[in-house]
CSV table of C-alpha atoms in Angstrom, one decimal:
chain,number,residue,atom,x,y,z
G,13,UNK,CA,21.4,-10.0,6.3
G,14,UNK,CA,23.0,-13.4,7.7
G,15,UNK,CA,25.7,-15.2,5.1
G,16,UNK,CA,24.4,-18.2,3.5
G,17,UNK,CA,21.0,-17.6,3.6
G,18,UNK,CA,19.0,-19.4,0.6
G,19,UNK,CA,15.8,-18.6,-0.5
G,20,UNK,CA,13.4,-20.1,-3.3
G,21,UNK,CA,11.0,-17.8,-5.1
G,22,UNK,CA,8.3,-20.2,-7.1
G,23,UNK,CA,7.3,-18.5,-10.6
G,24,UNK,CA,10.6,-16.3,-10.7
G,25,UNK,CA,11.7,-16.5,-14.5
G,26,UNK,CA,9.6,-13.7,-15.4
G,27,UNK,CA,7.8,-11.0,-14.1
G,28,UNK,CA,7.4,-10.2,-10.5
G,29,UNK,CA,9.5,-13.1,-9.8
G,30,UNK,CA,12.2,-11.2,-11.7
G,31,UNK,CA,12.3,-8.3,-9.4
G,32,UNK,CA,12.1,-10.2,-6.4
G,33,UNK,CA,15.1,-12.2,-7.2
G,34,UNK,CA,17.4,-9.2,-7.8
G,35,UNK,CA,16.4,-7.4,-4.6
G,36,UNK,CA,17.1,-10.9,-2.7
G,37,UNK,CA,20.4,-11.5,-4.4
G,38,UNK,CA,21.4,-8.2,-4.0
G,39,UNK,CA,21.6,-8.8,-0.1
G,40,UNK,CA,23.9,-11.6,-0.8
G,41,UNK,CA,21.1,-14.3,-0.6
G,42,UNK,CA,22.0,-17.6,-2.4
G,43,UNK,CA,18.6,-18.2,-5.2
G,44,UNK,CA,16.5,-20.9,-6.2
G,45,UNK,CA,14.6,-19.9,-9.4
G,46,UNK,CA,11.6,-22.0,-10.1
G,47,UNK,CA,10.1,-22.8,-13.5
G,48,UNK,CA,7.3,-24.4,-15.1
G,49,UNK,CA,8.3,-24.0,-19.2
G,50,UNK,CA,10.2,-21.1,-19.1
G,51,UNK,CA,14.0,-22.4,-18.9
G,52,UNK,CA,15.5,-19.8,-21.1
G,53,UNK,CA,14.3,-17.0,-19.5
G,54,UNK,CA,15.1,-18.2,-16.2
G,55,UNK,CA,18.4,-19.3,-17.4
G,56,UNK,CA,19.1,-15.9,-18.4
G,57,UNK,CA,17.7,-14.5,-15.3
G,58,UNK,CA,20.4,-17.0,-13.5
G,59,UNK,CA,23.5,-15.6,-15.5
G,60,UNK,CA,22.8,-12.4,-14.7
G,61,UNK,CA,22.5,-13.2,-11.3
G,62,UNK,CA,25.3,-14.6,-10.7
G,63,UNK,CA,27.6,-12.1,-12.7
G,64,UNK,CA,26.1,-9.0,-10.7
G,65,UNK,CA,26.2,-10.5,-7.3
G,66,UNK,CA,28.4,-12.8,-6.8
G,67,UNK,CA,25.7,-15.4,-5.5
G,68,UNK,CA,24.7,-19.3,-6.4
G,69,UNK,CA,21.8,-20.0,-8.3
G,70,UNK,CA,19.9,-22.8,-8.3
G,71,UNK,CA,17.3,-23.9,-11.6
G,72,UNK,CA,14.1,-25.9,-10.4
G,73,UNK,CA,11.8,-26.7,-12.9
G,74,UNK,CA,8.7,-28.0,-11.1
G,75,UNK,CA,4.6,-27.3,-11.4
G,76,UNK,CA,4.0,-26.0,-7.9
G,77,UNK,CA,0.3,-26.8,-8.5
G,78,UNK,CA,1.2,-30.9,-8.4
G,79,UNK,CA,2.0,-32.1,-5.2
G,80,UNK,CA,4.6,-34.6,-5.9
G,81,UNK,CA,6.6,-32.3,-8.2
G,82,UNK,CA,6.6,-29.5,-5.3
G,83,UNK,CA,7.8,-32.0,-3.1
G,84,UNK,CA,10.7,-33.4,-5.5
G,85,UNK,CA,11.8,-29.2,-6.1
G,86,UNK,CA,12.3,-29.1,-2.3
G,87,UNK,CA,14.0,-32.3,-1.6
G,88,UNK,CA,16.6,-31.1,-4.9
G,89,UNK,CA,17.1,-28.1,-2.9
G,90,UNK,CA,17.8,-29.6,0.1
G,91,UNK,CA,20.2,-31.8,-1.3
G,92,UNK,CA,22.3,-29.1,-2.7
G,93,UNK,CA,22.1,-26.8,-0.2
G,94,UNK,CA,20.8,-28.5,3.3
G,95,UNK,CA,19.0,-26.0,4.2
G,96,UNK,CA,15.7,-23.4,3.2
G,97,UNK,CA,15.5,-20.0,4.6
G,98,UNK,CA,13.1,-18.3,2.6
G,99,UNK,CA,10.1,-19.3,0.7
G,100,UNK,CA,8.3,-16.6,-1.4
G,101,UNK,CA,5.0,-18.1,-3.1
G,102,UNK,CA,5.1,-16.1,-6.3
G,103,UNK,CA,3.3,-18.4,-8.5
G,104,UNK,CA,-0.1,-18.6,-9.3
G,105,UNK,CA,-2.4,-18.8,-12.4
G,106,UNK,CA,-4.7,-15.6,-13.4
G,107,UNK,CA,-7.3,-16.0,-15.5
G,108,UNK,CA,-7.6,-12.6,-17.6
G,109,UNK,CA,-10.4,-12.6,-19.4
G,110,UNK,CA,-13.1,-11.7,-17.7
G,111,UNK,CA,-15.6,-14.3,-16.6
G,112,UNK,CA,-18.5,-14.7,-14.4
G,113,UNK,CA,-18.7,-18.1,-11.6
G,114,UNK,CA,-21.2,-19.7,-14.0
G,115,UNK,CA,-19.3,-19.8,-16.7
G,116,UNK,CA,-16.1,-20.9,-15.7
G,117,UNK,CA,-15.3,-24.7,-16.1
G,118,UNK,CA,-14.2,-27.5,-13.6
G,119,UNK,CA,-10.7,-27.5,-15.0
G,120,UNK,CA,-10.7,-23.8,-14.5
G,121,UNK,CA,-12.0,-23.5,-11.3
G,122,UNK,CA,-9.4,-26.7,-10.5
G,123,UNK,CA,-6.3,-24.5,-11.9
G,124,UNK,CA,-6.9,-21.3,-9.5
G,125,UNK,CA,-7.5,-23.0,-6.5
G,126,UNK,CA,-4.6,-25.6,-7.4
G,127,UNK,CA,-2.1,-23.1,-8.8
G,128,UNK,CA,-2.7,-20.2,-6.2
G,129,UNK,CA,-3.8,-22.2,-2.7
G,130,UNK,CA,-2.9,-25.9,-2.7
G,131,UNK,CA,0.4,-25.3,-4.1
G,132,UNK,CA,1.0,-23.1,-0.9
G,133,UNK,CA,0.1,-26.1,1.2
G,134,UNK,CA,2.4,-28.5,-0.5
G,135,UNK,CA,5.4,-25.6,-0.1
G,136,UNK,CA,4.8,-25.0,3.4
G,137,UNK,CA,4.5,-28.6,4.2
G,138,UNK,CA,7.4,-29.7,2.7
G,139,UNK,CA,9.4,-26.4,3.7
G,140,UNK,CA,8.4,-25.9,7.4
G,141,UNK,CA,10.2,-28.9,8.9
G,142,UNK,CA,13.6,-27.8,7.8
G,143,UNK,CA,13.0,-24.4,8.6
G,144,UNK,CA,12.3,-25.5,12.2
G,145,UNK,CA,15.3,-27.3,12.4
G,146,UNK,CA,17.6,-24.3,11.6
G,147,UNK,CA,15.2,-22.3,14.1
G,148,UNK,CA,14.7,-19.6,11.7
G,149,UNK,CA,12.4,-18.9,8.5
G,150,UNK,CA,10.7,-16.3,6.2
G,151,UNK,CA,7.8,-17.4,4.4
G,152,UNK,CA,6.1,-14.9,2.1
G,153,UNK,CA,2.3,-15.3,0.0
G,154,UNK,CA,1.2,-12.8,-2.4
G,155,UNK,CA,-2.5,-11.8,-2.4
G,156,UNK,CA,-4.5,-9.0,-4.2
G,157,UNK,CA,-5.6,-5.6,-2.7
G,158,UNK,CA,-8.5,-6.5,0.1
G,159,UNK,CA,-8.3,-10.0,0.4
G,160,UNK,CA,-8.0,-9.7,4.2
G,161,UNK,CA,-11.6,-8.7,4.2
G,162,UNK,CA,-12.7,-11.8,1.9
G,163,UNK,CA,-14.3,-9.0,-0.4
G,164,UNK,CA,-16.5,-9.9,-3.2
G,165,UNK,CA,-14.6,-9.2,-7.1
G,166,UNK,CA,-16.6,-9.6,-10.4
G,167,UNK,CA,-15.0,-11.8,-12.9
G,168,UNK,CA,-12.1,-13.2,-10.4
G,169,UNK,CA,-14.2,-15.8,-8.4
G,170,UNK,CA,-11.9,-18.1,-8.6
G,171,UNK,CA,-8.8,-16.2,-8.3
G,172,UNK,CA,-10.3,-14.7,-5.5
G,173,UNK,CA,-11.8,-17.5,-3.6
G,174,UNK,CA,-8.3,-18.9,-3.5
G,175,UNK,CA,-6.5,-16.2,-2.4
G,176,UNK,CA,-8.4,-15.3,0.3
G,177,UNK,CA,-7.9,-18.6,1.7
G,178,UNK,CA,-4.1,-18.3,1.2
G,179,UNK,CA,-4.9,-15.2,3.6
G,180,UNK,CA,-6.1,-17.6,6.5
G,181,UNK,CA,-3.8,-20.2,5.8
G,182,UNK,CA,-0.7,-17.5,5.9
G,183,UNK,CA,-1.9,-16.1,9.2
G,184,UNK,CA,-2.1,-19.8,10.7
G,185,UNK,CA,1.3,-20.6,9.7
G,186,UNK,CA,2.4,-17.7,11.3
G,187,UNK,CA,0.3,-18.4,14.8
G,188,UNK,CA,1.8,-22.1,14.6
G,189,UNK,CA,5.4,-21.8,13.7
G,190,UNK,CA,6.2,-18.2,16.1
G,191,UNK,CA,7.9,-20.6,18.4
G,192,UNK,CA,10.2,-22.1,15.6
G,193,UNK,CA,11.2,-18.6,14.9
G,194,UNK,CA,9.4,-18.8,11.7
G,195,UNK,CA,7.2,-15.8,10.2
G,196,UNK,CA,4.5,-15.7,7.6
G,197,UNK,CA,3.3,-12.7,5.7
G,198,UNK,CA,1.4,-11.6,2.6
G,199,UNK,CA,2.3,-8.5,0.3
G,200,UNK,CA,-0.8,-7.8,-2.0
G,201,UNK,CA,0.2,-6.1,-5.2
G,202,UNK,CA,-1.8,-3.4,-7.1
G,203,UNK,CA,-2.7,-2.8,-10.5
G,204,UNK,CA,0.8,-3.7,-11.8
G,205,UNK,CA,0.9,-5.3,-15.2
G,206,UNK,CA,3.1,-6.3,-18.1
G,207,UNK,CA,6.2,-4.7,-18.3
G,208,UNK,CA,6.0,-2.9,-15.2
G,209,UNK,CA,6.2,-6.1,-13.4
G,210,UNK,CA,10.4,-6.2,-13.8
G,211,UNK,CA,11.0,-2.4,-13.7
G,212,UNK,CA,12.9,-0.2,-11.1
G,213,UNK,CA,11.1,2.5,-9.5
G,214,UNK,CA,13.0,4.7,-11.2
G,215,UNK,CA,12.1,3.7,-14.6
G,216,UNK,CA,8.3,5.0,-13.6
G,217,UNK,CA,9.1,8.2,-11.5
G,218,UNK,CA,8.6,10.5,-14.5
G,219,UNK,CA,5.6,8.6,-15.9
G,220,UNK,CA,2.0,10.1,-14.9
G,221,UNK,CA,-0.9,7.6,-13.8
G,222,UNK,CA,-3.9,9.7,-13.2
G,223,UNK,CA,-6.1,6.3,-11.8
G,224,UNK,CA,-3.6,6.1,-8.9
G,225,UNK,CA,-3.6,8.4,-6.2
G,226,UNK,CA,0.1,8.6,-5.5
G,227,UNK,CA,0.3,9.8,-9.3
G,228,UNK,CA,2.9,6.8,-10.7
G,229,UNK,CA,2.6,3.3,-12.1
G,230,UNK,CA,3.4,0.6,-9.6
G,231,UNK,CA,7.0,-1.7,-10.5
G,232,UNK,CA,8.1,-4.9,-9.8
G,233,UNK,CA,10.8,-3.0,-7.4
G,234,UNK,CA,7.8,-2.0,-5.1
G,235,UNK,CA,6.9,-5.5,-4.2
G,236,UNK,CA,10.3,-6.7,-3.9
G,237,UNK,CA,11.5,-4.1,-1.5
G,238,UNK,CA,8.5,-4.9,0.7
G,239,UNK,CA,8.8,-8.6,0.1
G,240,UNK,CA,12.6,-8.1,1.0
G,241,UNK,CA,11.8,-6.2,4.1
G,242,UNK,CA,9.8,-9.3,5.4
G,243,UNK,CA,12.7,-11.3,4.8
G,244,UNK,CA,15.2,-9.3,7.0
G,245,UNK,CA,16.5,-10.7,9.8
G,246,UNK,CA,15.1,-7.7,12.3
G,247,UNK,CA,11.5,-8.1,11.1
G,248,UNK,CA,11.2,-11.1,13.1
G,249,UNK,CA,8.4,-9.5,15.5
G,250,UNK,CA,6.3,-8.9,12.3
G,251,UNK,CA,4.1,-12.0,11.4
G,252,UNK,CA,0.7,-12.8,10.3
G,253,UNK,CA,0.6,-9.7,8.4
G,254,UNK,CA,-1.3,-8.8,5.3
G,255,UNK,CA,0.5,-5.8,3.7
G,256,UNK,CA,-1.1,-3.4,0.5
G,257,UNK,CA,1.4,-2.2,-2.1
G,258,UNK,CA,-1.3,-0.4,-4.4
G,259,UNK,CA,-0.2,3.1,-4.6
G,260,UNK,CA,-3.7,3.7,-3.0
G,261,UNK,CA,-5.9,2.5,-6.2
G,262,UNK,CA,-9.2,0.8,-5.7
G,263,UNK,CA,-8.7,-2.1,-8.0
G,264,UNK,CA,-11.8,-4.1,-7.4
G,265,UNK,CA,-14.1,-1.1,-8.3
G,266,UNK,CA,-12.6,0.0,-11.0
G,267,UNK,CA,-15.2,-2.2,-13.4
G,268,UNK,CA,-17.8,-0.7,-11.1
G,269,UNK,CA,-16.2,2.9,-11.8
G,270,UNK,CA,-16.3,2.5,-15.7
G,271,UNK,CA,-19.9,1.3,-15.8
G,272,UNK,CA,-20.7,4.2,-13.8
G,273,UNK,CA,-18.6,7.2,-15.6
């Protein structure tokens, strides 16, 4: 990786964002950590990254679902570092309770669309002009299994609608910005939950997961390594790609399979 590359990872104080930050920092990339309310966790991660990898870390508090806060965050980063090379759109709300479309409140629908789709528009609109000036950029979004096929997903209607819209947005950016040396790709995690989001692959090698064809649980490192691949200097020919990292598990149909058992 070229020296002095910088990356902004949204929603990076906890979960998948932690492993993504470690993976990119290990390559010498300076990291901007975005958080909404997890200030203590973000500061603890900042210390870990600076001590372990000797990079610079910037803490940026913002609710990226709000246009003015997202834009302010990018302005602050540019004022501090002058350029932004990598944008990883990891933040995105998710309603864990199983709810059919008719049972969603207007606020819940709004939160899902703003947090998972509109936030990407706000951040990309603010970031792309800076990447154009550098003639180099990497944008990575996060989806879900089969997102590129616009599938139905029971009990996840708002989240699925936002993420399938994000697929089209990602691919459109890839086409529009290719001439400026900017790539845009999406990574679609499988059923990686809880503490597994911050684990290494080595942590689960000896564990069995009979519901996943490869036989082990997925980890945050599985996702982080994929994102790092898209962000590398040599990945300039890869853009508009939607890549699933699921271990072969059919996440969307697990509820159906449970009913049939």
